[in-house]
GROMACS .gro file of C-alpha atoms in nm:
model
  357
    1MET     CA    1  -1.560   2.025  -0.545
    2ASN     CA    2  -1.238   2.089  -0.379
    3ASN     CA    3  -0.892   1.937  -0.442
    4TYR     CA    4  -0.786   1.651  -0.241
    5THR     CA    5  -0.477   1.441  -0.250
    6PHE     CA    6  -0.449   1.054  -0.076
    7LEU     CA    7  -0.312   0.798  -0.051
    8ILE     CA    8  -0.411   0.456  -0.087
    9ILE     CA    9  -0.305   0.162   0.079
   10ASN     CA   10  -0.475  -0.227  -0.027
   11PRO     CA   11  -0.307  -0.509   0.155
   12GLY     CA   12  -0.313  -0.884  -0.001
   13SER     CA   13  -0.195  -1.232   0.064
   14THR     CA   14   0.138  -1.146  -0.139
   15SER     CA   15   0.125  -0.821  -0.219
   16THR     CA   16   0.067  -0.439  -0.109
   17LYS     CA   17  -0.095  -0.227  -0.389
   18ILE     CA   18  -0.077   0.194  -0.349
   19SER     CA   19  -0.184   0.508  -0.505
   20ILE     CA   20  -0.241   0.808  -0.494
   21PHE     CA   21  -0.525   0.986  -0.616
   22GLU     CA   22  -0.587   1.323  -0.717
   23ASN     CA   23  -0.979   1.413  -0.628
   24ASP     CA   24  -1.120   1.073  -0.834
   25ILE     CA   25  -0.785   1.057  -1.043
   26GLU     CA   26  -0.539   0.797  -0.972
   27THR     CA   27  -0.202   0.955  -1.045
   28MET     CA   28   0.033   0.706  -0.954
   29THR     CA   29   0.025   0.346  -0.870
   30GLU     CA   30   0.218   0.040  -0.740
   31THR     CA   31   0.233  -0.277  -0.652
   32ILE     CA   32   0.490  -0.430  -0.423
   33ARG     CA   33   0.495  -0.822  -0.478
   34HIS     CA   34   0.600  -1.008  -0.152
   35SER     CA   35   0.741  -1.352  -0.205
   36SER     CA   36   0.542  -1.637  -0.051
   37GLU     CA   37   0.847  -1.764   0.194
   38LYS     CA   38   0.864  -1.372   0.277
   39ILE     CA   39   0.528  -1.408   0.371
   40ASN     CA   40   0.529  -1.741   0.510
   41SER     CA   41   0.828  -1.679   0.749
   42TYR     CA   42   0.576  -1.419   0.959
   43LYS     CA   43   0.381  -1.658   1.215
   44GLU     CA   44   0.100  -1.378   1.258
   45ILE     CA   45  -0.045  -1.159   1.003
   46TYR     CA   46  -0.009  -0.847   1.172
   47ASP     CA   47   0.388  -0.922   1.218
   48GLN     CA   48   0.374  -0.817   0.904
   49PHE     CA   49   0.293  -0.472   0.984
   50ASP     CA   50   0.675  -0.316   1.022
   51PHE     CA   51   0.813  -0.515   0.666
   52ARG     CA   52   0.504  -0.381   0.490
   53LYS     CA   53   0.490  -0.031   0.596
   54ASP     CA   54   0.859   0.020   0.553
   55LEU     CA   55   0.849  -0.112   0.168
   56ILE     CA   56   0.524   0.093   0.137
   57MET     CA   57   0.757   0.449   0.277
   58ASP     CA   58   1.041   0.333   0.017
   59VAL     CA   59   0.831   0.336  -0.286
   60LEU     CA   60   0.719   0.734  -0.217
   61LYS     CA   61   1.111   0.768  -0.160
   62ASN     CA   62   1.221   0.643  -0.392
   63LYS     CA   63   0.932   0.812  -0.629
   64ASN     CA   64   0.972   1.123  -0.439
   65ILE     CA   65   0.610   1.212  -0.337
   66ASP     CA   66   0.556   1.519  -0.111
   67LEU     CA   67   0.395   1.390   0.186
   68SER     CA   68   0.309   1.741   0.293
   69THR     CA   69   0.041   1.723  -0.061
   70PHE     CA   70  -0.151   1.409   0.112
   71THR     CA   71  -0.486   1.535   0.253
   72ALA     CA   72  -0.545   1.134   0.405
   73ILE     CA   73  -0.425   0.799   0.380
   74ILE     CA   74  -0.743   0.502   0.330
   75ALA     CA   75  -0.711   0.176   0.328
   76ARG     CA   76  -0.881  -0.118   0.241
   77GLY     CA   77  -1.047  -0.233   0.553
   78GLY     CA   78  -1.043  -0.601   0.705
   79ASN     CA   79  -1.179  -0.759   0.980
   80MET     CA   80  -1.309  -0.549   1.212
   81LYS     CA   81  -1.682  -0.565   1.425
   82PRO     CA   82  -1.953  -0.617   1.128
   83VAL     CA   83  -2.083  -0.264   0.996
   84VAL     CA   84  -2.280  -0.087   0.785
   85GLY     CA   85  -2.144   0.012   0.416
   86GLY     CA   86  -2.012   0.357   0.367
   87THR     CA   87  -1.663   0.568   0.545
   88TYR     CA   88  -1.533   0.476   0.894
   89GLU     CA   89  -1.253   0.713   1.050
   90VAL     CA   90  -1.003   0.486   1.209
   91ASN     CA   91  -0.985   0.475   1.625
   92GLU     CA   92  -0.838   0.246   1.818
   93GLU     CA   93  -1.094   0.032   1.911
   94MET     CA   94  -1.084  -0.023   1.540
   95LEU     CA   95  -0.743  -0.116   1.543
   96ASN     CA   96  -0.771  -0.339   1.836
   97ASP     CA   97  -1.022  -0.538   1.647
   98LEU     CA   98  -0.818  -0.556   1.336
   99LYS     CA   99  -0.532  -0.702   1.511
  100ILE     CA  100  -0.689  -0.936   1.727
  101GLY     CA  101  -0.892  -1.007   1.380
  102VAL     CA  102  -1.229  -1.054   1.601
  103MET     CA  103  -1.382  -1.107   1.260
  104GLY     CA  104  -1.066  -1.361   1.130
  105GLN     CA  105  -0.711  -1.302   0.954
  106HIS     CA  106  -0.643  -1.145   0.590
  107ALA     CA  107  -0.419  -0.950   0.504
  108SER     CA  108  -0.708  -0.650   0.478
  109ASN     CA  109  -0.632  -0.665   0.878
  110LEU     CA  110  -0.318  -0.464   0.810
  111GLY     CA  111  -0.452  -0.137   0.610
  112GLY     CA  112  -0.618  -0.011   0.888
  113GLY     CA  113  -0.331  -0.011   1.034
  114LEU     CA  114  -0.045   0.085   0.802
  115ALA     CA  115  -0.283   0.383   0.702
  116TYR     CA  116  -0.370   0.500   1.088
  117SER     CA  117   0.031   0.522   1.183
  118ILE     CA  118   0.154   0.648   0.829
  119ALA     CA  119  -0.177   0.970   0.917
  120SER     CA  120  -0.118   1.040   1.226
  121GLU     CA  121   0.300   1.040   1.169
  122LEU     CA  122   0.149   1.351   0.913
  123GLY     CA  123  -0.085   1.479   1.149
  124LEU     CA  124  -0.356   1.349   0.899
  125LYS     CA  125  -0.685   1.096   0.947
  126ALA     CA  126  -0.736   0.758   0.828
  127TYR     CA  127  -1.025   0.587   0.668
  128VAL     CA  128  -1.157   0.299   0.552
  129VAL     CA  129  -1.457   0.190   0.323
  130ASP     CA  130  -1.703  -0.076   0.248
  131PRO     CA  131  -1.452  -0.358   0.444
  132VAL     CA  132  -1.473  -0.701   0.417
  133VAL     CA  133  -1.709  -0.709   0.679
  134VAL     CA  134  -2.023  -0.482   0.553
  135ASP     CA  135  -2.342  -0.657   0.709
  136GLU     CA  136  -2.659  -0.557   0.659
  137PHE     CA  137  -2.881  -0.860   0.667
  138GLU     CA  138  -3.221  -0.864   0.700
  139PRO     CA  139  -3.288  -1.119   0.947
  140LEU     CA  140  -3.417  -1.424   0.764
  141ALA     CA  141  -3.029  -1.442   0.574
  142ARG     CA  142  -2.875  -1.497   0.952
  143ILE     CA  143  -3.026  -1.800   0.967
  144SER     CA  144  -2.789  -2.131   0.897
  145GLY     CA  145  -2.974  -2.421   0.979
  146THR     CA  146  -2.825  -2.452   1.313
  147PRO     CA  147  -2.809  -2.196   1.585
  148LEU     CA  148  -2.435  -2.276   1.628
  149ILE     CA  149  -2.321  -2.114   1.311
  150PRO     CA  150  -2.516  -1.844   1.202
  151ARG     CA  151  -2.439  -1.686   0.835
  152LYS     CA  152  -2.242  -1.415   0.782
  153SER     CA  153  -2.092  -1.147   0.597
  154LYS     CA  154  -1.790  -1.221   0.485
  155ASP     CA  155  -1.702  -1.105   0.094
  156HIS     CA  156  -1.570  -0.805  -0.123
  157PRO     CA  157  -1.816  -0.493  -0.049
  158LEU     CA  158  -1.627  -0.238  -0.163
  159ASN     CA  159  -1.578  -0.346  -0.507
  160GLN     CA  160  -1.904  -0.475  -0.579
  161ARG     CA  161  -2.054  -0.126  -0.362
  162ALA     CA  162  -1.781   0.033  -0.677
  163VAL     CA  163  -1.961  -0.152  -0.961
  164ALA     CA  164  -2.341  -0.091  -0.851
  165ARG     CA  165  -2.282   0.338  -0.831
  166GLU     CA  166  -2.084   0.284  -1.205
  167ALA     CA  167  -2.394   0.007  -1.311
  168ALA     CA  168  -2.659   0.288  -1.192
  169LYS     CA  169  -2.533   0.589  -1.344
  170GLU     CA  170  -2.536   0.356  -1.646
  171MET     CA  171  -2.867   0.338  -1.592
  172GLY     CA  172  -2.999   0.656  -1.529
  173GLY     CA  173  -3.008   0.678  -1.217
  174LYS     CA  174  -2.859   0.588  -0.822
  175TYR     CA  175  -2.709   0.285  -0.625
  176ASP     CA  176  -3.009   0.262  -0.421
  177ASP     CA  177  -3.270   0.348  -0.666
  178PHE     CA  178  -3.207  -0.060  -0.798
  179ASN     CA  179  -3.224  -0.406  -0.709
  180PHE     CA  180  -2.929  -0.516  -0.849
  181ILE     CA  181  -2.741  -0.927  -0.833
  182ILE     CA  182  -2.319  -0.841  -0.857
  183ALA     CA  183  -2.094  -1.156  -0.841
  184HIS     CA  184  -1.729  -1.057  -0.746
  185LEU     CA  185  -1.509  -1.324  -0.968
  186GLY     CA  186  -1.118  -1.259  -0.869
  187GLY     CA  187  -0.918  -1.546  -0.573
  188GLY     CA  188  -1.228  -1.542  -0.390
  189ILE     CA  189  -1.638  -1.502  -0.519
  190SER     CA  190  -1.929  -1.321  -0.382
  191VAL     CA  191  -2.216  -1.308  -0.528
  192GLY     CA  192  -2.406  -1.003  -0.387
  193THR     CA  193  -2.848  -0.936  -0.329
  194HIS     CA  194  -2.821  -0.525  -0.325
  195LYS     CA  195  -3.146  -0.435  -0.223
  196ARG     CA  196  -3.250  -0.077  -0.294
  197GLY     CA  197  -2.861   0.070  -0.189
  198ARG     CA  198  -2.822  -0.220   0.054
  199MET     CA  199  -2.647  -0.569   0.060
  200ILE     CA  200  -2.951  -0.781   0.198
  201ASP     CA  201  -2.776  -1.130   0.133
  202VAL     CA  202  -2.382  -1.259   0.014
  203ASN     CA  203  -2.243  -1.555   0.010
  204ASN     CA  204  -1.979  -1.555   0.315
  205ALA     CA  205  -1.622  -1.644   0.003
  206LEU     CA  206  -1.392  -1.673   0.283
  207ASP     CA  207  -1.530  -1.964   0.499
  208GLY     CA  208  -1.691  -2.185   0.301
  209ASP     CA  209  -2.035  -2.056   0.163
  210GLY     CA  210  -2.194  -2.053  -0.226
  211PRO     CA  211  -1.975  -2.121  -0.532
  212MET     CA  212  -1.621  -2.226  -0.526
  213SER     CA  213  -1.367  -2.067  -0.686
  214PRO     CA  214  -1.009  -2.037  -0.792
  215GLU     CA  215  -0.838  -2.096  -0.434
  216ARG     CA  216  -1.129  -2.136  -0.209
  217CYS     CA  217  -1.386  -2.488  -0.195
  218GLY     CA  218  -1.737  -2.283  -0.138
  219ALA     CA  219  -1.995  -2.503   0.046
  220ILE     CA  220  -1.925  -2.870   0.069
  221PRO     CA  221  -2.127  -3.123   0.238
  222PHE     CA  222  -2.009  -3.084   0.635
  223GLY     CA  223  -2.005  -3.461   0.602
  224GLY     CA  224  -1.747  -3.515   0.428
  225VAL     CA  225  -1.530  -3.182   0.597
  226ILE     CA  226  -1.615  -3.365   0.974
  227ASP     CA  227  -1.447  -3.613   0.842
  228LEU     CA  228  -1.155  -3.493   0.752
  229CYS     CA  229  -1.115  -3.269   1.061
  230TYR     CA  230  -1.135  -3.588   1.246
  231SER     CA  231  -0.886  -3.815   0.985
  232GLY     CA  232  -0.557  -3.712   1.183
  233GLU     CA  233  -0.366  -3.589   0.854
  234TYR     CA  234  -0.443  -3.204   0.891
  235THR     CA  235  -0.404  -2.979   1.191
  236LYS     CA  236  -0.657  -2.710   1.156
  237LYS     CA  237  -0.422  -2.458   1.017
  238GLU     CA  238  -0.367  -2.777   0.695
  239LEU     CA  239  -0.677  -2.818   0.662
  240ARG     CA  240  -0.837  -2.438   0.573
  241LYS     CA  241  -0.523  -2.391   0.389
  242LYS     CA  242  -0.640  -2.719   0.122
  243LEU     CA  243  -1.015  -2.616   0.139
  244VAL     CA  244  -0.946  -2.209   0.135
  245GLY     CA  245  -0.609  -2.134  -0.063
  246CYS     CA  246  -0.605  -2.475  -0.246
  247GLY     CA  247  -0.969  -2.617  -0.243
  248GLY     CA  248  -1.115  -2.478  -0.585
  249LEU     CA  249  -0.970  -2.433  -0.973
  250VAL     CA  250  -0.595  -2.464  -0.694
  251GLY     CA  251  -0.770  -2.844  -0.548
  252TYR     CA  252  -0.884  -3.041  -0.901
  253LEU     CA  253  -0.654  -2.862  -1.125
  254GLY     CA  254  -0.359  -2.690  -0.977
  255THR     CA  255  -0.316  -2.338  -1.078
  256ASN     CA  256  -0.555  -2.094  -0.958
  257ASP     CA  257  -0.467  -1.857  -1.297
  258ALA     CA  258  -0.787  -1.909  -1.491
  259ARG     CA  259  -0.512  -1.850  -1.845
  260GLU     CA  260  -0.361  -2.121  -1.794
  261VAL     CA  261  -0.677  -2.346  -1.718
  262ILE     CA  262  -0.785  -2.151  -2.042
  263LYS     CA  263  -0.556  -2.255  -2.261
  264ARG     CA  264  -0.546  -2.593  -2.135
  265ILE     CA  265  -0.922  -2.620  -2.240
  266LYS     CA  266  -0.794  -2.476  -2.564
  267GLU     CA  267  -0.538  -2.719  -2.643
  268GLY     CA  268  -0.851  -2.977  -2.572
  269ASP     CA  269  -0.782  -3.036  -2.225
  270GLU     CA  270  -1.177  -3.201  -2.141
  271TYR     CA  271  -1.085  -3.227  -1.779
  272SER     CA  272  -0.969  -2.887  -1.702
  273LYS     CA  273  -1.300  -2.779  -1.919
  274LEU     CA  274  -1.505  -2.945  -1.681
  275ILE     CA  275  -1.374  -2.846  -1.335
  276TYR     CA  276  -1.419  -2.411  -1.532
  277GLU     CA  277  -1.779  -2.498  -1.594
  278ALA     CA  278  -1.836  -2.657  -1.280
  279MET     CA  279  -1.750  -2.354  -1.140
  280ALA     CA  280  -1.957  -2.163  -1.380
  281TYR     CA  281  -2.215  -2.336  -1.297
  282GLN     CA  282  -2.227  -2.294  -0.929
  283ILE     CA  283  -2.181  -1.929  -0.961
  284SER     CA  284  -2.490  -1.926  -1.193
  285LYS     CA  285  -2.677  -2.105  -0.918
  286GLU     CA  286  -2.580  -1.881  -0.646
  287ILE     CA  287  -2.723  -1.635  -0.922
  288GLY     CA  288  -2.995  -1.767  -0.952
  289ALA     CA  289  -3.067  -1.822  -0.545
  290SER     CA  290  -3.031  -1.419  -0.510
  291SER     CA  291  -3.283  -1.369  -0.773
  292ALA     CA  292  -3.555  -1.605  -0.555
  293VAL     CA  293  -3.467  -1.354  -0.219
  294LEU     CA  294  -3.532  -1.033  -0.479
  295LYS     CA  295  -3.852  -1.222  -0.581
  296GLY     CA  296  -3.741  -1.196  -0.908
  297ASP     CA  297  -3.726  -0.793  -0.904
  298VAL     CA  298  -3.411  -0.774  -1.076
  299ASP     CA  299  -3.292  -0.475  -1.253
  300ALA     CA  300  -2.930  -0.607  -1.384
  301ILE     CA  301  -2.692  -0.869  -1.283
  302LEU     CA  302  -2.314  -0.717  -1.291
  303LEU     CA  303  -2.049  -0.916  -1.346
  304THR     CA  304  -1.704  -0.778  -1.187
  305GLY     CA  305  -1.325  -0.893  -1.079
  306GLY     CA  306  -1.045  -1.017  -1.317
  307LEU     CA  307  -1.195  -1.366  -1.415
  308ALA     CA  308  -1.464  -1.112  -1.595
  309TYR     CA  309  -1.230  -1.054  -1.821
  310ASP     CA  310  -1.284  -1.413  -1.990
  311SER     CA  311  -1.528  -1.420  -2.235
  312ILE     CA  312  -1.507  -1.812  -2.187
  313LEU     CA  313  -1.701  -1.774  -1.820
  314MET     CA  314  -1.937  -1.460  -1.898
  315ASP     CA  315  -2.069  -1.660  -2.141
  316TRP     CA  316  -2.120  -2.000  -2.021
  317ILE     CA  317  -2.315  -1.721  -1.713
  318LYS     CA  318  -2.471  -1.555  -1.954
  319ASP     CA  319  -2.598  -1.850  -2.091
  320ARG     CA  320  -2.758  -1.952  -1.744
  321VAL     CA  321  -2.912  -1.670  -1.603
  322GLU     CA  322  -2.980  -1.410  -1.893
  323PHE     CA  323  -3.299  -1.425  -1.867
  324ILE     CA  324  -3.365  -1.348  -1.499
  325ALA     CA  325  -3.191  -0.998  -1.614
  326PRO     CA  326  -2.978  -0.827  -1.854
  327VAL     CA  327  -2.607  -0.914  -1.774
  328LYS     CA  328  -2.309  -0.632  -1.755
  329VAL     CA  329  -1.970  -0.683  -1.677
  330PHE     CA  330  -1.747  -0.489  -1.511
  331PRO     CA  331  -1.462  -0.642  -1.544
  332GLY     CA  332  -1.118  -0.583  -1.336
  333GLU     CA  333  -1.159  -0.472  -0.953
  334HIS     CA  334  -1.218  -0.104  -0.887
  335GLU     CA  335  -1.080  -0.097  -0.561
  336MET     CA  336  -0.845   0.194  -0.487
  337LYS     CA  337  -1.141   0.397  -0.699
  338ALA     CA  338  -1.360   0.299  -0.472
  339LEU     CA  339  -1.156   0.395  -0.152
  340ALA     CA  340  -1.077   0.742  -0.243
  341CYS     CA  341  -1.481   0.824  -0.360
  342GLY     CA  342  -1.566   0.718  -0.059
  343VAL     CA  343  -1.407   0.956   0.167
  344LEU     CA  344  -1.405   1.199  -0.127
  345ARG     CA  345  -1.812   1.200  -0.053
  346VAL     CA  346  -1.782   1.245   0.298
  347LEU     CA  347  -1.536   1.561   0.261
  348ASP     CA  348  -1.792   1.721   0.003
  349ASN     CA  349  -2.063   1.666   0.220
  350LYS     CA  350  -2.216   1.411   0.004
  351GLU     CA  351  -2.191   1.126   0.240
  352LYS     CA  352  -2.259   1.105   0.594
  353LEU     CA  353  -1.887   0.962   0.765
  354GLN     CA  354  -2.036   0.674   0.961
  355MET     CA  355  -1.908   0.582   1.337
  356SER     CA  356  -1.867   0.188   1.386
  357LYS     CA  357  -1.940   0.039   1.731
   0.00000   0.00000   0.00000
């Protein structure tokens, strides 16, 4: 194996996380927090570009990082055109798609541009790995119930596929040897159906599909949504924020912090327990639906993301789904290492570089 040094960039809604990896070993990490007031002062996502880039460069300068040691710059991929899973080199067409938000606006859209800008100044290449729009749906999964709104794949493929590889290794095989159901449990929640190395179905975690989450309402009766749209009480932007950002736990309990909810439950708050358990109930239903997609041929159910640290939530889900297949828990997000490993596999000729459309 050759020795490589990667700068990894992962833009989030109110933070920008950067890491340095020597091959697959993280040697430095920093999470730059952004106040809501600062973020909200920008009209569009891409208006934050210079602000975020300057902060990244300041951290590298303050830590005396020698930029000439970098092999490549890697970022979390955003809402570009749908692609199959894998590693992609950032190009002008991708940058344009990310800027206009061809599949929607999200902070992750900044990643490719930030990586490309820094890489260009250093004479390097920039990459994204398993962007949020990985789409490997089988035809049946695209049908929603109306031709006006086809089902789309917008979720957490980077972390889901990283955990799938880890679980497959533990089970003595490779990702494409197994059928997995993988639930990414964070501010947004996605439950992916993975069939022999392809994510053939998943709920659209961003646009109101699947279980509710700490910040998102998930699937709700559309009649009520239509009534809200025509109530005159909300603009389009305000209503979207109500459902995506202020839905789920935030809407019911006023917080997206599971630790706060658990504290309330332990203090005897029955309403908090009801809402939190309802989220586990909905996640379990989505896992059950995924098992039907695989006709019951499920090798393991994998639970990951920040909420996977909570044993209460994990026990509620396990109690409902362990009859389907063994449940394995991989707490936390594995995105930074997954980004490094994706490019590492390409540079070591273990995986081909994908070509975006």
